[in-house]
Tab-separated table of C-alpha atoms and ligand atoms in Angstrom:
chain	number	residue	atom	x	y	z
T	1	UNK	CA	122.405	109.808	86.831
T	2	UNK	CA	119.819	110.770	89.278
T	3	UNK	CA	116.706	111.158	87.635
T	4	UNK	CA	114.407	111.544	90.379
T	5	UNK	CA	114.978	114.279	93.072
T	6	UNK	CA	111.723	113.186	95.196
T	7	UNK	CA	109.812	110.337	95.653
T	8	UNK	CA	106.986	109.087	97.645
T	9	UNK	CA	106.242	105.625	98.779
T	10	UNK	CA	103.332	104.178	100.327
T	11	UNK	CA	101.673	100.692	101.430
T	12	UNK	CA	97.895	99.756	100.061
T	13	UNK	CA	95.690	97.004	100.292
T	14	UNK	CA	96.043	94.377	102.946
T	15	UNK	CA	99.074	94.767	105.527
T	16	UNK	CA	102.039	92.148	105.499
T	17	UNK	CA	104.875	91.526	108.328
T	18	UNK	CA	107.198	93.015	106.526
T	19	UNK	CA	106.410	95.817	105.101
T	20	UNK	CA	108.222	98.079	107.911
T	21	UNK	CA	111.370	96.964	106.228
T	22	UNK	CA	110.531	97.431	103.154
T	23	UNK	CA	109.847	101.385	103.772
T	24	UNK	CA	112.919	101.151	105.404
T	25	UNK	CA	115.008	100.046	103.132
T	26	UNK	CA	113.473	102.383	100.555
T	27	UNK	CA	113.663	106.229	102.918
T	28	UNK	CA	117.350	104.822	103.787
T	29	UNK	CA	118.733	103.930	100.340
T	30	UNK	CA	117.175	106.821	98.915
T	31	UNK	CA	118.290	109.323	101.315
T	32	UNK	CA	121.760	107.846	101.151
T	33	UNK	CA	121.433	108.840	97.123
T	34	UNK	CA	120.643	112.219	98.218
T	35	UNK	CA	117.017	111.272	97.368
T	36	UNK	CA	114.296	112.964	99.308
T	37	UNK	CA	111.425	110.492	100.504
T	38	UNK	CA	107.568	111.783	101.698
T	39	UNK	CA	105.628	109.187	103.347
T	40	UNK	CA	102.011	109.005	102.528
T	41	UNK	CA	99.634	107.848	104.937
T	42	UNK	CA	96.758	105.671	104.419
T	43	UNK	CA	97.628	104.056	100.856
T	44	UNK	CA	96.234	106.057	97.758
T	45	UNK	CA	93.617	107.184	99.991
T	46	UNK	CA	96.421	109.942	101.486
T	47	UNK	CA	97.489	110.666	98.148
T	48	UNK	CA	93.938	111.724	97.305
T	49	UNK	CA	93.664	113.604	100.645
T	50	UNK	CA	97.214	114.884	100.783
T	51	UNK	CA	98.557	113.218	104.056
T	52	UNK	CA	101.776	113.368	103.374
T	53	UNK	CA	105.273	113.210	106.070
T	54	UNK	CA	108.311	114.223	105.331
T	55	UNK	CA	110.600	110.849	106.076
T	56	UNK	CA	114.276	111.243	107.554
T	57	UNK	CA	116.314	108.425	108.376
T	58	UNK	CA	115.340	108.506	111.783
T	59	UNK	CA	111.720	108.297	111.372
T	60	UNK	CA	112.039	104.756	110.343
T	61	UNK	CA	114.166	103.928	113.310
T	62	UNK	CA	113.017	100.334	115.242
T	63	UNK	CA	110.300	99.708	112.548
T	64	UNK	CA	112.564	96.449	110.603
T	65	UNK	CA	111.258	93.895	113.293
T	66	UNK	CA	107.511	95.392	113.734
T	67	UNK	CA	104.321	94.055	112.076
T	68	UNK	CA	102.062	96.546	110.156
T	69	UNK	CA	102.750	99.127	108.101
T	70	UNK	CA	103.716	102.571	110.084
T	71	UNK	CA	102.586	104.533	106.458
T	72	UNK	CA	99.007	102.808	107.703
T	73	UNK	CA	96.968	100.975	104.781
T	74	UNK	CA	93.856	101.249	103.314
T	75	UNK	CA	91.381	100.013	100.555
T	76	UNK	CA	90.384	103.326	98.348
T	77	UNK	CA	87.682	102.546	95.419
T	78	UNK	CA	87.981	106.407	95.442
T	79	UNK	CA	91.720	105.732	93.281
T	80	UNK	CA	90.090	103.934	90.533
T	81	UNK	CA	87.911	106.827	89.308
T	82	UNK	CA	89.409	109.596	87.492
T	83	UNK	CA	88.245	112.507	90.188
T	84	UNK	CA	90.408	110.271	92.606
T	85	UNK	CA	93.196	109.852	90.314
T	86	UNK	CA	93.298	113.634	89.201
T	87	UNK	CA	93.200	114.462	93.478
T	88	UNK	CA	96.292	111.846	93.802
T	89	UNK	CA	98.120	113.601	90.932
T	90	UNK	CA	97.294	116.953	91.731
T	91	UNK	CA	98.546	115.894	96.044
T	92	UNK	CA	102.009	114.694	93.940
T	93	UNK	CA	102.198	118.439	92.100
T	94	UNK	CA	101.563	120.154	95.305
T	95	UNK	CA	105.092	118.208	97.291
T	96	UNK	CA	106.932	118.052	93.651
T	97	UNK	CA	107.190	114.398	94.029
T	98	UNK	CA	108.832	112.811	91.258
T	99	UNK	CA	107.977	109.174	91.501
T	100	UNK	CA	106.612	106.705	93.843
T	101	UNK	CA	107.141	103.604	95.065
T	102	UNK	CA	104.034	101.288	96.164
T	103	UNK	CA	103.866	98.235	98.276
T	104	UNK	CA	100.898	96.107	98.164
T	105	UNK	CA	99.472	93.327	96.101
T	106	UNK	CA	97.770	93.066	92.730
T	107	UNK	CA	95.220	95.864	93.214
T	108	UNK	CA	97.643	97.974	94.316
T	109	UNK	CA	99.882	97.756	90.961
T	110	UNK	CA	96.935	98.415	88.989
T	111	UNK	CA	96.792	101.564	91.017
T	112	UNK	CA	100.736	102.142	89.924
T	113	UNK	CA	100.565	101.519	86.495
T	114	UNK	CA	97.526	104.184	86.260
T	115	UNK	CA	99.907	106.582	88.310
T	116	UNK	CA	102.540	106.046	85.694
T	117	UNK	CA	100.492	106.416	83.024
T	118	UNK	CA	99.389	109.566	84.439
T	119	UNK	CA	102.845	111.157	84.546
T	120	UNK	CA	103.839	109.811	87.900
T	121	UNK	CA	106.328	106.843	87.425
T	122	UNK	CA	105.389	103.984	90.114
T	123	UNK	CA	107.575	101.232	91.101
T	124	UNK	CA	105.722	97.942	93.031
T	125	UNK	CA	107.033	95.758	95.663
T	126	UNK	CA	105.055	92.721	96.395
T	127	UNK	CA	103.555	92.994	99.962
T	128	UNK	CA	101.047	90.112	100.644
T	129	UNK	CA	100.921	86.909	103.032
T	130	UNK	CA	99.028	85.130	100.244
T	131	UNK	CA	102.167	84.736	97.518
T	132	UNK	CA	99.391	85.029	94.878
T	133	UNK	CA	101.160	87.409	92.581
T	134	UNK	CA	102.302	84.826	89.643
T	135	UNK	CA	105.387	86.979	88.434
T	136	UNK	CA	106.851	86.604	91.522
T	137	UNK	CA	108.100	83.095	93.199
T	138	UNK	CA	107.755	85.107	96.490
T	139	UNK	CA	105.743	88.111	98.401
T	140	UNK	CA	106.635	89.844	101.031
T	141	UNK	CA	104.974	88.486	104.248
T	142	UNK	CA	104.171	84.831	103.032
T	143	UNK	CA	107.124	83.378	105.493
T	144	UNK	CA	106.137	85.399	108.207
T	145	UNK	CA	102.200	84.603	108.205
T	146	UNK	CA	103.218	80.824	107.443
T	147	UNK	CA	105.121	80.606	110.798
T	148	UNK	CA	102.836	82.491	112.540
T	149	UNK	CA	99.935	79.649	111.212
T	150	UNK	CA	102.056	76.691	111.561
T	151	UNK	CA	102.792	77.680	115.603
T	152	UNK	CA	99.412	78.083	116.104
T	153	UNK	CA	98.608	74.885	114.367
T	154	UNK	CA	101.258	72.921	116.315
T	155	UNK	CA	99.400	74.052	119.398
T	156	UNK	CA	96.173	72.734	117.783
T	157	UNK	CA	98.000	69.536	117.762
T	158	UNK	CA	99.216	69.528	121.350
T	159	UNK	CA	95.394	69.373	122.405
T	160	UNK	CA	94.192	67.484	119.819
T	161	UNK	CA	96.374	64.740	120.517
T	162	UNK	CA	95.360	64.342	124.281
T	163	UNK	CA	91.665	64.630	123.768
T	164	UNK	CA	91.735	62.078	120.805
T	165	UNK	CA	90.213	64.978	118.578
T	166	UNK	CA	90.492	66.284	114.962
T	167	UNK	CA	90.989	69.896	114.266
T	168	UNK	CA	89.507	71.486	110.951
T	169	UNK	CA	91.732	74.855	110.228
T	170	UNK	CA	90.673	77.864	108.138
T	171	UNK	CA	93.419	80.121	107.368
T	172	UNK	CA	94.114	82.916	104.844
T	173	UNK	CA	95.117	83.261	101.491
T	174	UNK	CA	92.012	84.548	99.318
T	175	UNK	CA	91.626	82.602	96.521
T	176	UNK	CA	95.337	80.807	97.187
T	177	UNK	CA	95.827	77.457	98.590
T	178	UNK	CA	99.620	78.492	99.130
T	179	UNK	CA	99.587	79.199	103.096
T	180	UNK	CA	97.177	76.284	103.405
T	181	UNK	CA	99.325	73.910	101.698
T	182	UNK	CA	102.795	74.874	102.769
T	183	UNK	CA	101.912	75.144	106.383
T	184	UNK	CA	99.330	71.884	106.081
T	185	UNK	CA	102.836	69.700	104.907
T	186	UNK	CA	104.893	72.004	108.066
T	187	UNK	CA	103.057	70.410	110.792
T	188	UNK	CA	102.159	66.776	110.112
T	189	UNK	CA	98.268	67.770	108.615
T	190	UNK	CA	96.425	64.600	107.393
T	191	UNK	CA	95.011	67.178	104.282
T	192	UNK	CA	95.036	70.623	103.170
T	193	UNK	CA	92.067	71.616	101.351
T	194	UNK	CA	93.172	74.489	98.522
T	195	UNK	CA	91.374	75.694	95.541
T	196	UNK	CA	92.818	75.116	92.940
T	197	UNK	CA	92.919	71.333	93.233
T	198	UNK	CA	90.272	69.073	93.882
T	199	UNK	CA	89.887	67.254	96.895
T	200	UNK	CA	88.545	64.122	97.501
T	201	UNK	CA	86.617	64.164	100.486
T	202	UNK	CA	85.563	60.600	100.927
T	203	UNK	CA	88.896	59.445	100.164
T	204	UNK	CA	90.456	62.085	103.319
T	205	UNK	CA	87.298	61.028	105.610
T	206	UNK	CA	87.677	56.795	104.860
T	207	UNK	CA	91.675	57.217	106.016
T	208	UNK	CA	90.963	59.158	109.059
T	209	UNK	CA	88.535	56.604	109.999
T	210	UNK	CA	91.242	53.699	109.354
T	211	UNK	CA	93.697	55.334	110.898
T	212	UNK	CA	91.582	55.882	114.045
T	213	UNK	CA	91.007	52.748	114.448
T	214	UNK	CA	94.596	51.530	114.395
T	215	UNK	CA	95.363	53.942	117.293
T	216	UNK	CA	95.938	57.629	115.366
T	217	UNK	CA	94.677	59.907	117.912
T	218	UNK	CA	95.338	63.327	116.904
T	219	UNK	CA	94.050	64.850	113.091
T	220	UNK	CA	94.513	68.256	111.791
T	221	UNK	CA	92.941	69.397	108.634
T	222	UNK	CA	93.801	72.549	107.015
T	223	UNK	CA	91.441	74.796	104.528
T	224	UNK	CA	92.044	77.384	102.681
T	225	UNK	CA	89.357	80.383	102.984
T	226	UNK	CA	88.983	80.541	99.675
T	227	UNK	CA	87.426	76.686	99.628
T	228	UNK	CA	83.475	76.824	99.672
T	229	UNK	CA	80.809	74.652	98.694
T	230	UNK	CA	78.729	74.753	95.984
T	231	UNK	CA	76.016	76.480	97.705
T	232	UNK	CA	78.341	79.458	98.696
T	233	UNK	CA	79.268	78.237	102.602
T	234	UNK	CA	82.821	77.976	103.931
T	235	UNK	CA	84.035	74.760	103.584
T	236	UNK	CA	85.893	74.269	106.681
T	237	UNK	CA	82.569	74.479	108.605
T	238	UNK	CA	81.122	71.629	106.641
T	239	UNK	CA	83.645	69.621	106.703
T	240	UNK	CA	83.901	69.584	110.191
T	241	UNK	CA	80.566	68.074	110.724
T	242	UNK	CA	81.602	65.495	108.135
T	243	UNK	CA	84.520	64.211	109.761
T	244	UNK	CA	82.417	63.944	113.097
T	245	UNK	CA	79.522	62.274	111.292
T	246	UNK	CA	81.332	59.957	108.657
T	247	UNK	CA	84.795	58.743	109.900
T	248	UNK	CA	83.621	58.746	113.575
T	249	UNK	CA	86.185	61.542	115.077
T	250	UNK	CA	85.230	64.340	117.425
T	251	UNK	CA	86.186	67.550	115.586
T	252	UNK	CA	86.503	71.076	116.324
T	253	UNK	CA	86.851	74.049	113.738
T	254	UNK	CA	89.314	77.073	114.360
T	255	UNK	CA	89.262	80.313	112.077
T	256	UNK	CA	92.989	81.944	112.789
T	257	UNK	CA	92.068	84.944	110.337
T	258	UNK	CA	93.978	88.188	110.634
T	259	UNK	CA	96.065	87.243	113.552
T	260	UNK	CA	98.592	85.960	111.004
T	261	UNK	CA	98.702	88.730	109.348
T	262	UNK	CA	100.631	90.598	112.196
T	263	UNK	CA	103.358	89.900	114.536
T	264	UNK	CA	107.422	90.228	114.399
T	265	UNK	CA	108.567	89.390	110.681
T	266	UNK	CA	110.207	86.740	110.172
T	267	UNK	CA	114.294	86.780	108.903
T	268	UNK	CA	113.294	85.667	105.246
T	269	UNK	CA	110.997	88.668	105.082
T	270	UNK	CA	112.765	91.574	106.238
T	271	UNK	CA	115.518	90.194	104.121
T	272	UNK	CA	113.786	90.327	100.837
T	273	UNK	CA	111.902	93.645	101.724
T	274	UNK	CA	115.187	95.056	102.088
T	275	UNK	CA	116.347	93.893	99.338
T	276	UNK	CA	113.268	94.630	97.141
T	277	UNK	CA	113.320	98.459	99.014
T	278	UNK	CA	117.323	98.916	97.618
T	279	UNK	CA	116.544	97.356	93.934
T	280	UNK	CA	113.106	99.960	93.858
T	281	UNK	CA	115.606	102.932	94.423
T	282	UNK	CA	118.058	101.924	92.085
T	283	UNK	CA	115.897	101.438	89.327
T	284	UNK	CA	114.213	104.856	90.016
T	285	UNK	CA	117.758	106.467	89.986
T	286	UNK	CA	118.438	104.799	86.723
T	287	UNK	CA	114.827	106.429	85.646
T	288	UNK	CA	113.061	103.269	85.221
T	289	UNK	CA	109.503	102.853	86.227
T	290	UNK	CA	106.389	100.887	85.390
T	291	UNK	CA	107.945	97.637	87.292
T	292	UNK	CA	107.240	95.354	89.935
T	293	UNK	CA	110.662	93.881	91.909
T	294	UNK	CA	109.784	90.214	91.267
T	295	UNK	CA	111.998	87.016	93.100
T	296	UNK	CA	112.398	84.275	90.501
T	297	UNK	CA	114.294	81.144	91.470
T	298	UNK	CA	116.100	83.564	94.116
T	299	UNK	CA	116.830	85.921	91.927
T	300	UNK	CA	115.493	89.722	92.550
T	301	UNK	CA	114.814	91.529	89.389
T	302	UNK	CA	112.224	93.436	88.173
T	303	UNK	CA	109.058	92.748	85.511
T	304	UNK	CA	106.846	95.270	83.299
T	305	UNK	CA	103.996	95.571	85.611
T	306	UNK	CA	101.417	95.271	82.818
T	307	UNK	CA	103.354	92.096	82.086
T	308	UNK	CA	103.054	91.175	85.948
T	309	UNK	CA	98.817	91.800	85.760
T	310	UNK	CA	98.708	89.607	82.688
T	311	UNK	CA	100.608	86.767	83.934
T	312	UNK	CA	98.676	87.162	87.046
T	313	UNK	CA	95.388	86.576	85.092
T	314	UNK	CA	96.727	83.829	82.219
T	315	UNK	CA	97.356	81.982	85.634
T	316	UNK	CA	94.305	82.156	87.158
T	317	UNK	CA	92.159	82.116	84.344
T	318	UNK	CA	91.038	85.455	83.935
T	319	UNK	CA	92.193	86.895	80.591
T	320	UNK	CA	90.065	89.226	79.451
T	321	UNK	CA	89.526	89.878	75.039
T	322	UNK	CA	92.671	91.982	73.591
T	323	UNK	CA	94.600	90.962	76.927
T	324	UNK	CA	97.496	89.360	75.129
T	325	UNK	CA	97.500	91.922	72.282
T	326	UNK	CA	100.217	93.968	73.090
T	327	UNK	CA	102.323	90.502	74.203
T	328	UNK	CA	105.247	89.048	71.852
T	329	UNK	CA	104.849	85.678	71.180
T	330	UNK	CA	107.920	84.777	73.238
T	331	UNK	CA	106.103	86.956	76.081
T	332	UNK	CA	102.723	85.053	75.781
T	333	UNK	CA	104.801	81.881	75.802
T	334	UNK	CA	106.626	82.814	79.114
T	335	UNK	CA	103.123	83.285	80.909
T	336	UNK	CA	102.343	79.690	79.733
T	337	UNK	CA	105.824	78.474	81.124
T	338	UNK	CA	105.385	80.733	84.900
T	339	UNK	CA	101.445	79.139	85.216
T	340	UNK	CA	102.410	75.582	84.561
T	341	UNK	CA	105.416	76.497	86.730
T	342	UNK	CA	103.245	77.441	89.370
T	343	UNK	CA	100.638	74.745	88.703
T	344	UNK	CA	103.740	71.876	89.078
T	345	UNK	CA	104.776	72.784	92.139
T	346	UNK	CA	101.632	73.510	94.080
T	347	UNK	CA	100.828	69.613	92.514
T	348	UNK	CA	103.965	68.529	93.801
T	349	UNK	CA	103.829	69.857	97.277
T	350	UNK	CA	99.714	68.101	97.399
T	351	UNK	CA	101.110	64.978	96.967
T	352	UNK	CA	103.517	65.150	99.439
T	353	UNK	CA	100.951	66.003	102.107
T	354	UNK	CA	98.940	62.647	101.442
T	355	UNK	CA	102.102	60.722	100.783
T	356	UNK	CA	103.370	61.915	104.122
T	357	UNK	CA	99.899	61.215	106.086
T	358	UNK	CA	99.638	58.072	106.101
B	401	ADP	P1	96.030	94.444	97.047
B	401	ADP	O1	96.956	95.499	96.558
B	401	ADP	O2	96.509	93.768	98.281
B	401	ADP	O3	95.627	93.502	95.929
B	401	ADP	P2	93.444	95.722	96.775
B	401	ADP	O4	93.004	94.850	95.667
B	401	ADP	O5	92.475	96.079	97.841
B	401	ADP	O6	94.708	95.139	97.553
B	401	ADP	O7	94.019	97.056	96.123
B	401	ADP	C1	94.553	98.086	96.920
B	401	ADP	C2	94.133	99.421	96.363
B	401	ADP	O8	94.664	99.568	95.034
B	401	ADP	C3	92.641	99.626	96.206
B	401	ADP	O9	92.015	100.025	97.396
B	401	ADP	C4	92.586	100.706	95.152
B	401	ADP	O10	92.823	101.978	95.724
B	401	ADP	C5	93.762	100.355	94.253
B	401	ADP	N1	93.276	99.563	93.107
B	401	ADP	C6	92.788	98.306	93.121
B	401	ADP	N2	92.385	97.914	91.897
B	401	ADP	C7	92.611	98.953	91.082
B	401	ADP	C8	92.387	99.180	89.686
B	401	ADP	N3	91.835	98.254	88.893
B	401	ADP	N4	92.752	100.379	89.180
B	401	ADP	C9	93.302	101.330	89.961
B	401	ADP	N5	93.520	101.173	91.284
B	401	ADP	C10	93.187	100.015	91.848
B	402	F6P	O1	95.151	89.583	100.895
B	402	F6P	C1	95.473	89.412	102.245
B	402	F6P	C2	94.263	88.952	103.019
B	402	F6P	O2	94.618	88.849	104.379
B	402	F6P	C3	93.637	87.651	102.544
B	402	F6P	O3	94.354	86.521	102.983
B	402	F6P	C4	92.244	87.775	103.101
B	402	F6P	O4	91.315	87.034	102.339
B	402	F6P	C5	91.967	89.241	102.983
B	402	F6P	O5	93.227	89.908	102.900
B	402	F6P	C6	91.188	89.830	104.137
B	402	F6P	O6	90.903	91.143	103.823
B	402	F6P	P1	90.408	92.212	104.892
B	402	F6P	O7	91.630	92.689	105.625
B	402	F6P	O8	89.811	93.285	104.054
B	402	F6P	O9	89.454	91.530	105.812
C-alpha cells in the first residue's frame, strides 16, 4: 500500500562522494512506485526558504559517478529553532509533500526526527566520509574519501622515500580516528595518531630513530584532525617538529583537508547509496518513518533514529540525564554490545599498524 503520494529528499551537513547516487536511487525507485519526488536545494536551509525542484528521472541523469551533492548542502542553525522549523513545515504544506528523505550525518537526523515529530515523517541515510555514526558499520562516502587519502599518501611516500624524509599527515574525520587509521594501515604508515586511543609518542619517535639508523629511509605518519594537544594546537604540527628534533629525521607536514571529500565515488559507495536510496523508498511505501538505513555486518536494515542518536552518544560518551529512559533493558544492553563492538575493532586495527611497522 502506498502511503505516501509525495516526498522530498534532500542532503545537509557536510558533502560525501556519494551522495549523487544516493538521490538517485531514491527520485528513480520512487518514481518507478508512481511516487512523486521534489528536490530541495540547500539542505533544511531550502526547506525554510522554499527552494524546491520538481525531480524527473532525467534530472538525475550522469550524477551516480560525480562528487557533491547536485541538491547542494548546507549548515542551517536556522532548523533548530522553532520559527525555522514552523518555515520548513509550512514550505512542505505549500508542495503537499508527504514525507522526506534526508542524507547527512548525525546533525542532520536530529533535524529528521524533529521533522517527524512535527507531522512530516523523515527517513535518514548516512552520508559522511568520517563513518562516525555508531548504528551503522558503514557511511556513505568513507571508501571513497579513504582512497582518495591513501593515493595521495602513497605519493607522499614516493618523495619521501628519495629525499630520506618523514611525512606527518593530517586528514579528516572530526572527532574519528577511522580514516586516519584505516588509510594509516593502507599505505605502509609507521603510526596513525586517532583520538580515541592513546598514543605513545616517545615510543613512535625512539623506533623511527632505530629504524633510521638501520637504513629506513622513508616515514609517514598519519593524524587524525581531531588529535590536539593539551593546550588546544593541532597535533600534527607539533609532532612534526618532534620527529625532526628527537629521532633525528627531516619532516614535513601536509594538511589534505576537503580535497577528500570530493572526487569520483568509489564502487563500494555508489553501491550502498543505491542500495540505502531503494530500502528509504520502500520503507516509506510501507509507511514507516522515524529510521535511519543502517549497514550492520553487511546487512542493510533500518534503526529507530532516536535509537541511532543514543547509541551514537553511549559510544562516545555523551549521554545526557533521562537519555536511556525511554530504552528497554535489552535496548540499553545492545548500545553497550555496538560501542565495545566499535571500540574492539578500532583496537584491533591499532595494533596492526605498529605490528606491521616494524
Ligand atoms: P551532519 O549532518 O553532517 O552531522 P551538521 O551537524 O552540521 O552535519 O547538521 C546538519 C544540519 O542538521 C544542521 O545545519 C542543522 O540544520 C540540522 N541540525 C543539526 N543539529 C540539529 C539539532 N540538534 N536539531 C535539529 N536540527 C539539527
Ligand atoms: O564531517 C565531515 C567533515 O569533512 C569532517 O571530516 C571535518 O572535520 C568537517 O566536515 C569540516 O567541516 P566544514 O566543511 O564545515 O569545514
Amino acid at each position: 500500500m502506498t502511503k505516501f503520494r509525495k516526498i522530498g529528499i534532500l542532503s545537509s551537513g557536510g558533502d560525501a562522494p556519494g551522495m549523487n547516487a544516493a538521490i538517485r536511487a531514491v527520485v528513480r525507485k520512487a518514481l518507478d512506485e508512481s511516487v512523486e519526488v521534489m528536490g530541495i536545494l540547500g539542505g533544511y536551509a531550502g526547506l525554510i526558504s522554499n527552494q524546491i525542484i520538481p525531480m524527473s528521472p532525467r534530472s538525475v541523469s550522469n550524477i551516480i559517478e560525480r562528487g557533491g551533492t547536485v541538491l547542494y548542502s548546507n549548515r542551517c542553525p536556522e532548523f533548530k529553532t522553532e520559527e525555522g522549523m514552523a518555515k520548513a513545515i509550512e514550505t512542505c504544506r505549500a508542495h503537499e509533500i508527504d514525507a522526506l528523505v534526508a542524507l547527512g550525518g548525525d546533525g542532520t537526523f536530529r533535524g529528521a526526527t524533529d521533522l517527524t515529530n512535527h507531522g512530516v515523517p523523515t527517513i535518514g541515510i548516512p552520508c559522511t566520509i568520517d563513518n562516525d555514526i555508531t548504528a551503522t558499520d558503514y557511511t556513505i562516502g568513507f571508501d571513497s574519501a579513504m582512497n582518495t587519502t591513501m593515493k595521495m599518501i602513497d605519493c607522499l611516500r614516493d618523495t619521501c622515500e628519495s629525499h630520506a624524509r618523514c611525512n606527518v599527515v593530517e586528514v579528516m574525520g572530526r572527532d574519528c580516528g577511522q580514516i586516519a587509521l584505516n588509510t594509516a594501515l593502507a599505505s605502509g604508515a609507521v603510526a596513525a595518531v586517532i583520538p580515541e586511543i592513546p598514543f605513545d609518542e616517545a615510543e613512535m619517535l625512539a623506533r623511527i630513530k632505530h629504524l633510521a639508523s638501520v637504513g629506513k629511509r622513508g616515514f609517514l605518519v598519519i593524524v587524525s584532525e581531531g588529535v590536539r594537544t593539551p593546550d588546544g594546537q593541532k597535533y600534527g604540527e607539533v609532532l612534526k617538529v618532534k620527529i625532526h628534533d628527537v629521532a633525528g629525521v627531516e619532516t614535513r607536514f601536509a594538511r589534505f583537508a576537503h580535497v577528500v571529500r570530493g572526487g569520483v565515488p568509489t564502487l563500494r559507495d555508489r553501491l550502498i547509496a543505491t542500495q540505502m536510496g531503494v530500502e528509504a523508498v520502500e520503507l516509506l511505501l510501507q509507511g514507516k518513518s522515524n529510521l535511519v538505513i543502517c549497514e550492520r555486518n553487511g546487512v542493510i536494515r533500518p534503526l529507530d533514529i532516536n535509537y541511532a542518536l543514543i547509541a551514537d552518544r553511549y559510544y562516545k560518551g555523551k549521554l545526557q540525564e533521562g537519555d536511556l529512559d525511554h530504552f528497554s533493558k535489552e535496548e540499553v544492553l545492545s548500545m553497550n554490545v555496538l560501542a565495545e563492538k566499535r571500540r574492539a575493532d578500532l583496537a584491533h586495527l591499532y595494533e596492526m599498524v605498529k605490528a606491521t611497522s616494524k
